[in-house]
Short mmCIF file of C-alpha atoms in Angstrom, two decimals:
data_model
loop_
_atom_site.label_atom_id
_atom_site.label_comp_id
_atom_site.label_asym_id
_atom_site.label_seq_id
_atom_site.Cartn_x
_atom_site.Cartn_y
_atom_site.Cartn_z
CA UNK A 1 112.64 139.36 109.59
CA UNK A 2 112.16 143.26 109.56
CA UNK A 3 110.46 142.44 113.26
CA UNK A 4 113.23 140.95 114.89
CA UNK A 5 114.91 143.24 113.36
CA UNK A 6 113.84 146.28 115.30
CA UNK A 7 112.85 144.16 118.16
CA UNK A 8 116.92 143.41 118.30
CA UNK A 9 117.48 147.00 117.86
CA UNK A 10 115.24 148.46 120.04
CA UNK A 11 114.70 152.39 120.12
CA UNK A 12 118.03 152.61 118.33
CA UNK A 13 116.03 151.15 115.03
CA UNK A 14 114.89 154.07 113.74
CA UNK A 15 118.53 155.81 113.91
CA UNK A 16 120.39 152.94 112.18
CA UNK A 17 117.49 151.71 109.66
CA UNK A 18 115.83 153.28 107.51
CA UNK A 19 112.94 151.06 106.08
CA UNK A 20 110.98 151.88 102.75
CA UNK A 21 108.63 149.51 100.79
CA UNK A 22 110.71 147.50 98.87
CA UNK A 23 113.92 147.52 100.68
CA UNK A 24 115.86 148.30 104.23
CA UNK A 25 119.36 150.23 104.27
CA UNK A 26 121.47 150.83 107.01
CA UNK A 27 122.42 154.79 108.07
CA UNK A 28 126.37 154.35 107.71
CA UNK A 29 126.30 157.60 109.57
CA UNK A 30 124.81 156.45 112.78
CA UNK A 31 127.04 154.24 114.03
CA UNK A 32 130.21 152.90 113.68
CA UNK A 33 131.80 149.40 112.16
CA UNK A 34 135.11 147.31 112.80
CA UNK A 35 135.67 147.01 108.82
CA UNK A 36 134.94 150.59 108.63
CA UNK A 37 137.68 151.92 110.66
CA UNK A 38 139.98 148.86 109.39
CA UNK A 39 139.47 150.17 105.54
CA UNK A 40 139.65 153.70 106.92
CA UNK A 41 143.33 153.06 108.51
CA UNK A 42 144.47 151.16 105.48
CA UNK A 43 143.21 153.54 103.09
CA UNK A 44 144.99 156.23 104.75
CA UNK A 45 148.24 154.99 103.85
CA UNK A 46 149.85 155.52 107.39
CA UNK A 47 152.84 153.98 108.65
CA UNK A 48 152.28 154.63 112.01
CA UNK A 49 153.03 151.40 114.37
CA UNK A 50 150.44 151.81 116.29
CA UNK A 51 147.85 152.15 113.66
CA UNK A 52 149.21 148.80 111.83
CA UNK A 53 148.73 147.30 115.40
CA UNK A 54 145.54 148.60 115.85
CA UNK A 55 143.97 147.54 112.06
CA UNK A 56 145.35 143.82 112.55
CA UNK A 57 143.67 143.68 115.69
CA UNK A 58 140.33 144.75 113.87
CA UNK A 59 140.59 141.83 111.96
CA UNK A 60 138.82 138.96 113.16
CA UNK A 61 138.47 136.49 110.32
CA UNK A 62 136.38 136.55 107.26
CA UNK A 63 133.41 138.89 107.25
CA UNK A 64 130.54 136.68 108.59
CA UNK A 65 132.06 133.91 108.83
CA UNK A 66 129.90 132.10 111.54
CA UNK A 67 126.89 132.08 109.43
CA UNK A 68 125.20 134.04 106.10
CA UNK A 69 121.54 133.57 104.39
CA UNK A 70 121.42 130.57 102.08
CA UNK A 71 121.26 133.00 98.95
CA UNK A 72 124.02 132.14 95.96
CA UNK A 73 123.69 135.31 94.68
CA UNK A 74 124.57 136.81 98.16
CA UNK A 75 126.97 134.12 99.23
CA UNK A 76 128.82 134.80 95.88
CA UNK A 77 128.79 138.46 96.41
CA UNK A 78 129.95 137.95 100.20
CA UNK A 79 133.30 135.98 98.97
CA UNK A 80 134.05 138.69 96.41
CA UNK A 81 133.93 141.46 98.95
CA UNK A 82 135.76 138.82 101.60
CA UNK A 83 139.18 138.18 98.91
CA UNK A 84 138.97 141.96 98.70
CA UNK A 85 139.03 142.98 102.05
CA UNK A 86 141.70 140.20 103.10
CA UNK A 87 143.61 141.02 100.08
CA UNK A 88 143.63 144.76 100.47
CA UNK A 89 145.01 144.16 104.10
CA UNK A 90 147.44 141.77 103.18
CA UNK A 91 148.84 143.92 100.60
CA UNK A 92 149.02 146.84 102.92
CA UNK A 93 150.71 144.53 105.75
CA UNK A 94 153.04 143.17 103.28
CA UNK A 95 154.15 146.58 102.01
CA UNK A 96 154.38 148.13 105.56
CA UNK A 97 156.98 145.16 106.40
CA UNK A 98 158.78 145.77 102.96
CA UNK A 99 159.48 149.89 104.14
CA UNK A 100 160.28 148.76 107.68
CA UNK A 101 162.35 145.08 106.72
CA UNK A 102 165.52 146.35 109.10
CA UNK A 103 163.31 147.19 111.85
CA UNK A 104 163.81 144.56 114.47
CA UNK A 105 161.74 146.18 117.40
CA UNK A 106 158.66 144.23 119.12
CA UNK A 107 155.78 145.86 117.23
CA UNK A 108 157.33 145.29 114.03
CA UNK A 109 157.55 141.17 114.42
CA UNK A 110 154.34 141.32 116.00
CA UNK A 111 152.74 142.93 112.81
CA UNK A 112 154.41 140.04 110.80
CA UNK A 113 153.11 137.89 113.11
CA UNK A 114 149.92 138.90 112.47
CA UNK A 115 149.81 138.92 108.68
CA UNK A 116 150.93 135.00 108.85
CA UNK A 117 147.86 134.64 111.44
CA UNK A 118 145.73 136.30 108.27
CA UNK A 119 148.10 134.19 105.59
CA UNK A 120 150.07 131.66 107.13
CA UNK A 121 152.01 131.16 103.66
CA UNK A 122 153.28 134.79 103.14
CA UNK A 123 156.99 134.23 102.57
CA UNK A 124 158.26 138.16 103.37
CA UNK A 125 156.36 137.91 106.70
CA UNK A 126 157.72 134.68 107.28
CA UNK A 127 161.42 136.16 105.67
CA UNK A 128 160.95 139.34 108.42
CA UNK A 129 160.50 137.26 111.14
CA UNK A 130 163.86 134.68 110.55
CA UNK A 131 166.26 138.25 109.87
CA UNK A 132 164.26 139.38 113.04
CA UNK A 133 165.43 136.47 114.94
CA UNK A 134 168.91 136.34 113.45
CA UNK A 135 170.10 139.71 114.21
CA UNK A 136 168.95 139.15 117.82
CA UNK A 137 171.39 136.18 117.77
CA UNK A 138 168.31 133.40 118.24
CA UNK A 139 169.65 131.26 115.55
CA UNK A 140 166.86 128.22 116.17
CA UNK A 141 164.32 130.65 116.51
CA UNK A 142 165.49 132.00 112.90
CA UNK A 143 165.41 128.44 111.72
CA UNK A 144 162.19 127.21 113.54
CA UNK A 145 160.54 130.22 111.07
CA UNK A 146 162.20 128.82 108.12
CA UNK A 147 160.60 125.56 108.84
CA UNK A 148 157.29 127.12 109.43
CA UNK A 149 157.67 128.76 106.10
CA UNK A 150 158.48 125.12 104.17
CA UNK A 151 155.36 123.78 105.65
CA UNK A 152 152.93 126.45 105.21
CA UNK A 153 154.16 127.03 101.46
CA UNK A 154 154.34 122.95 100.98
CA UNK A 155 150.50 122.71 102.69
CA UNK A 156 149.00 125.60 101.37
CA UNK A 157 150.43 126.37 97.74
CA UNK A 158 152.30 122.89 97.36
CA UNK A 159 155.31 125.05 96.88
CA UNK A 160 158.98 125.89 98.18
CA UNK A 161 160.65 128.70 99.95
CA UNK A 162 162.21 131.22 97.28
CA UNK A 163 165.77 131.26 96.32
CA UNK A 164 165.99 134.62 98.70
CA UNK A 165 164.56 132.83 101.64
CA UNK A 166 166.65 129.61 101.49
CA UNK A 167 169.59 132.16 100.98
CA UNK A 168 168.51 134.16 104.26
CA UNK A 169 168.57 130.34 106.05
CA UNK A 170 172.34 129.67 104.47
CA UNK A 171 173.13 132.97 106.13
CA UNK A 172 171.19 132.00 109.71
CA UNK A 173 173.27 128.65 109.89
CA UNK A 174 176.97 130.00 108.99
CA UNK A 175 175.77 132.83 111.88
CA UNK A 176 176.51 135.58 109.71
CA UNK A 177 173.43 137.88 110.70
CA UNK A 178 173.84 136.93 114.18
CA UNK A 179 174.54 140.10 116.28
CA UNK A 180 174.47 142.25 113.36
CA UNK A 181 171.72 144.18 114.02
CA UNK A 182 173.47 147.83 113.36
CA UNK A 183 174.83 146.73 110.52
CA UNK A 184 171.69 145.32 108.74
CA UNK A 185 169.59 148.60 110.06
CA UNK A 186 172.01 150.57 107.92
CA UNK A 187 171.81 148.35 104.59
CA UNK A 188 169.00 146.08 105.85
CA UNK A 189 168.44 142.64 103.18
CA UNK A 190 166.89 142.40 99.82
CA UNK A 191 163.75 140.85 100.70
CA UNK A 192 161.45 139.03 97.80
CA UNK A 193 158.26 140.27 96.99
CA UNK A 194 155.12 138.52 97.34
#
């Protein structure tokens, strides 16, 4: 294994590995990693737009997902560190959205686009996304979400939409938000919390 190892790394081996006699460990320091500069930007705390774009667009799934070593300790291991990494973002995502809930620009609904991509049953994504649609006046866009939300809470959680989010639909349908958007950037909605 240790062959193909440095056979796959070629003359970078001996800058990325170092190898002793009972064990192999990577040198962090010599080169950089997707998950790495994803924790890096979450753990900074930023609420930059761009830097919530760019750390959902790190995130590619699962951490080896396509394939690990037939080890139980190691696969058991791997899962722990995989609910804490999607966690941790999803937590972060879901608290950017809650600070920025009257924000109805592109990046915004893209970034709770993206945290439904990573959990399709989070209801304040899925909340952001029908006031997002609303306020723009696209009423069956508003409640095409709404239905998106029943089925992914039904499928996933065998579960319904919160009181708050069947409240936001009552609102859609009688066309209250519609056009509103000024208004709800000044007292924006009172969102649930996931």
């Amino acid at each position: 294994c240790l062959k193909r190892m440095r056979l796959a790394l070629g003359d970078e081996a001996d800058l990325i590995l170092e190898i002793g006699r009972s064990d192999v460990r990577l040198i962090a320091d010599n080169f950089e990693s997707d998950l790495w500069l994803l924790t890096d930007i979450i753990k900074s705390g930023t609420s930059d737009k761009s830097a919530v774009l760019e750390a959902v667009n790190l995130w590619r799934g699962d951490i080896l997902a396509n394939g690990v070593p037939k080890a139980p300790i190691f696969e058991a291991s791997l899962q722990v560190e995989r609910s804490r990494l999607k966690t941790m973002l999803t937590s972060w995502l879901a608290d950017w959205l809650q600070a920025h809930f009257a924000e109805f620009d592109q990046e915004s609904r893209k970034i709770a686009q993206e945290l439904l991509r990573i959990e399709p049953s989070h209801e304040l994504a899925h909340q952001h996304l029908i006031y997002h649609f609303a306020v723009n006046g696209n009423q069956a866009a508003a409640i095409r979400q709404f239905n998106e939300l029943e089925s992914a809470l039904a499928e996933e959680l065998d579960s319904v939409p919160s009181d708050e989010s069947v409240d936001l639909l009552v609102k859609v349908k009688s066309g209250e938000l519609a056009g509103s958007h000024e208004r709800q950037v000044q007292t924006g909605p009172v969102p649930s919390t996931n």
